[in-house]
Amino acid sequence: MSHNYATPMTPERRLARLLSRIPEDRIVRIERAPDAAQAPRWRAAIGEAGSGDCPADRWSAPFDTMADALEAAWRAVRPPAERNRGA
């Protein structure tokens, strides 16, 4: 009988995994703001190294979790070599 010893991906572990994949010289901005129904929503942007800021067109759509917003922002700007690895 086989056993699955994999540890479930908690929100904290997922966020740590995402942050470890983003190069340290990139600018990361994360915001939480209420939507029209006053529910808190997250969005994120990742700027180029040395740019000093994140352009307005780099912001992700609003998401329920910080990790989802950060993952969407990273998928939009990650280098082509990283795209084959998944999130």
PDB file of C-alpha atoms in Angstrom:
ATOM      1  CA  MET A   1       0.000   0.000   0.000  1.00  0.00           C
ATOM      2  CA  SER A   2       1.426   3.362  -0.966  1.00  0.00           C
ATOM      3  CA  HIS A   3       1.351   6.457   1.171  1.00  0.00           C
ATOM      4  CA  ASN A   4       1.399  10.088   0.207  1.00  0.00           C
ATOM      5  CA  TYR A   5       3.680  11.972   2.560  1.00  0.00           C
ATOM      6  CA  ALA A   6       3.389  15.286   0.739  1.00  0.00           C
ATOM      7  CA  THR A   7       2.719  18.264   2.949  1.00  0.00           C
ATOM      8  CA  PRO A   8      -0.218  20.399   1.856  1.00  0.00           C
ATOM      9  CA  MET A   9       0.650  23.834   0.465  1.00  0.00           C
ATOM     10  CA  THR A  10      -0.472  26.320   3.104  1.00  0.00           C
ATOM     11  CA  PRO A  11      -1.042  29.967   2.148  1.00  0.00           C
ATOM     12  CA  GLU A  12       2.160  30.889   3.992  1.00  0.00           C
ATOM     13  CA  ARG A  13       4.250  28.282   2.157  1.00  0.00           C
ATOM     14  CA  ARG A  14       2.759  29.301  -1.183  1.00  0.00           C
ATOM     15  CA  LEU A  15       3.606  32.958  -0.548  1.00  0.00           C
ATOM     16  CA  ALA A  16       7.150  32.033   0.521  1.00  0.00           C
ATOM     17  CA  ARG A  17       7.598  29.940  -2.642  1.00  0.00           C
ATOM     18  CA  LEU A  18       6.418  32.812  -4.841  1.00  0.00           C
ATOM     19  CA  LEU A  19       8.671  35.345  -3.107  1.00  0.00           C
ATOM     20  CA  SER A  20      11.672  33.025  -3.464  1.00  0.00           C
ATOM     21  CA  ARG A  21      11.204  32.955  -7.252  1.00  0.00           C
ATOM     22  CA  ILE A  22      11.138  36.726  -7.688  1.00  0.00           C
ATOM     23  CA  PRO A  23      14.677  38.128  -8.064  1.00  0.00           C
ATOM     24  CA  GLU A  24      15.770  40.280  -5.127  1.00  0.00           C
ATOM     25  CA  ASP A  25      16.479  43.289  -7.348  1.00  0.00           C
ATOM     26  CA  ARG A  26      12.850  43.505  -8.520  1.00  0.00           C
ATOM     27  CA  ILE A  27      10.425  45.958  -6.940  1.00  0.00           C
ATOM     28  CA  VAL A  28       7.343  44.300  -5.433  1.00  0.00           C
ATOM     29  CA  ARG A  29       4.272  46.283  -4.428  1.00  0.00           C
ATOM     30  CA  ILE A  30       1.214  44.728  -2.796  1.00  0.00           C
ATOM     31  CA  GLU A  31      -1.998  46.553  -1.910  1.00  0.00           C
ATOM     32  CA  ARG A  32      -5.184  45.584  -0.139  1.00  0.00           C
ATOM     33  CA  ALA A  33      -8.275  47.654  -0.819  1.00  0.00           C
ATOM     34  CA  PRO A  34     -12.010  47.022  -0.546  1.00  0.00           C
ATOM     35  CA  ASP A  35     -13.999  46.268  -3.683  1.00  0.00           C
ATOM     36  CA  ALA A  36     -17.460  47.690  -4.440  1.00  0.00           C
ATOM     37  CA  ALA A  37     -19.023  45.343  -1.864  1.00  0.00           C
ATOM     38  CA  GLN A  38     -16.424  46.426   0.753  1.00  0.00           C
ATOM     39  CA  ALA A  39     -14.770  42.978   0.689  1.00  0.00           C
ATOM     40  CA  PRO A  40     -10.969  43.187   1.006  1.00  0.00           C
ATOM     41  CA  ARG A  41      -9.174  42.415  -2.272  1.00  0.00           C
ATOM     42  CA  TRP A  42      -5.453  42.130  -3.040  1.00  0.00           C
ATOM     43  CA  ARG A  43      -3.484  43.289  -6.059  1.00  0.00           C
ATOM     44  CA  ALA A  44       0.239  43.257  -6.786  1.00  0.00           C
ATOM     45  CA  ALA A  45       2.781  44.692  -9.206  1.00  0.00           C
ATOM     46  CA  ILE A  46       6.384  43.768  -9.943  1.00  0.00           C
ATOM     47  CA  GLY A  47       8.697  46.385 -11.449  1.00  0.00           C
ATOM     48  CA  GLU A  48      11.935  45.982 -13.369  1.00  0.00           C
ATOM     49  CA  ALA A  49      15.237  46.050 -11.542  1.00  0.00           C
ATOM     50  CA  GLY A  50      16.548  49.575 -11.129  1.00  0.00           C
ATOM     51  CA  SER A  51      13.350  51.195 -12.418  1.00  0.00           C
ATOM     52  CA  GLY A  52      12.467  52.701  -9.053  1.00  0.00           C
ATOM     53  CA  ASP A  53       8.747  51.965  -9.325  1.00  0.00           C
ATOM     54  CA  CYS A  54       6.048  49.730 -10.761  1.00  0.00           C
ATOM     55  CA  PRO A  55       4.240  51.083 -13.834  1.00  0.00           C
ATOM     56  CA  ALA A  56       0.471  51.424 -13.525  1.00  0.00           C
ATOM     57  CA  ASP A  57      -0.083  48.817 -16.255  1.00  0.00           C
ATOM     58  CA  ARG A  58       1.812  46.172 -14.249  1.00  0.00           C
ATOM     59  CA  TRP A  59      -0.805  45.863 -11.485  1.00  0.00           C
ATOM     60  CA  SER A  60      -2.645  42.559 -11.319  1.00  0.00           C
ATOM     61  CA  ALA A  61      -6.399  42.272 -11.231  1.00  0.00           C
ATOM     62  CA  PRO A  62      -7.901  42.172  -7.720  1.00  0.00           C
ATOM     63  CA  PHE A  63      -7.824  38.749  -6.002  1.00  0.00           C
ATOM     64  CA  ASP A  64      -9.156  37.298  -2.758  1.00  0.00           C
ATOM     65  CA  THR A  65      -5.680  36.282  -1.551  1.00  0.00           C
ATOM     66  CA  MET A  66      -2.311  37.983  -1.541  1.00  0.00           C
ATOM     67  CA  ALA A  67      -0.653  34.907  -3.046  1.00  0.00           C
ATOM     68  CA  ASP A  68      -3.045  34.867  -6.017  1.00  0.00           C
ATOM     69  CA  ALA A  69      -2.359  38.546  -6.742  1.00  0.00           C
ATOM     70  CA  LEU A  70       1.407  38.091  -6.438  1.00  0.00           C
ATOM     71  CA  GLU A  71       1.363  35.013  -8.661  1.00  0.00           C
ATOM     72  CA  ALA A  72      -0.608  36.857 -11.358  1.00  0.00           C
ATOM     73  CA  ALA A  73       1.836  39.779 -11.245  1.00  0.00           C
ATOM     74  CA  TRP A  74       4.854  37.451 -11.468  1.00  0.00           C
ATOM     75  CA  ARG A  75       3.376  35.468 -14.368  1.00  0.00           C
ATOM     76  CA  ALA A  76       2.936  38.733 -16.278  1.00  0.00           C
ATOM     77  CA  VAL A  77       6.582  39.840 -15.975  1.00  0.00           C
ATOM     78  CA  ARG A  78       8.719  36.746 -15.439  1.00  0.00           C
ATOM     79  CA  PRO A  79      11.448  35.995 -17.973  1.00  0.00           C
ATOM     80  CA  PRO A  80      10.678  33.478 -20.774  1.00  0.00           C
ATOM     81  CA  ALA A  81      13.055  30.885 -19.239  1.00  0.00           C
ATOM     82  CA  GLU A  82      10.936  30.894 -16.068  1.00  0.00           C
ATOM     83  CA  ARG A  83       7.652  30.382 -17.943  1.00  0.00           C
ATOM     84  CA  ASN A  84       8.328  26.698 -18.554  1.00  0.00           C
ATOM     85  CA  ARG A  85       8.687  25.999 -14.839  1.00  0.00           C
ATOM     86  CA  GLY A  86       5.112  26.870 -13.872  1.00  0.00           C
ATOM     87  CA  ALA A  87       4.128  29.200 -11.025  1.00  0.00           C
TER      88      ALA A  87
END
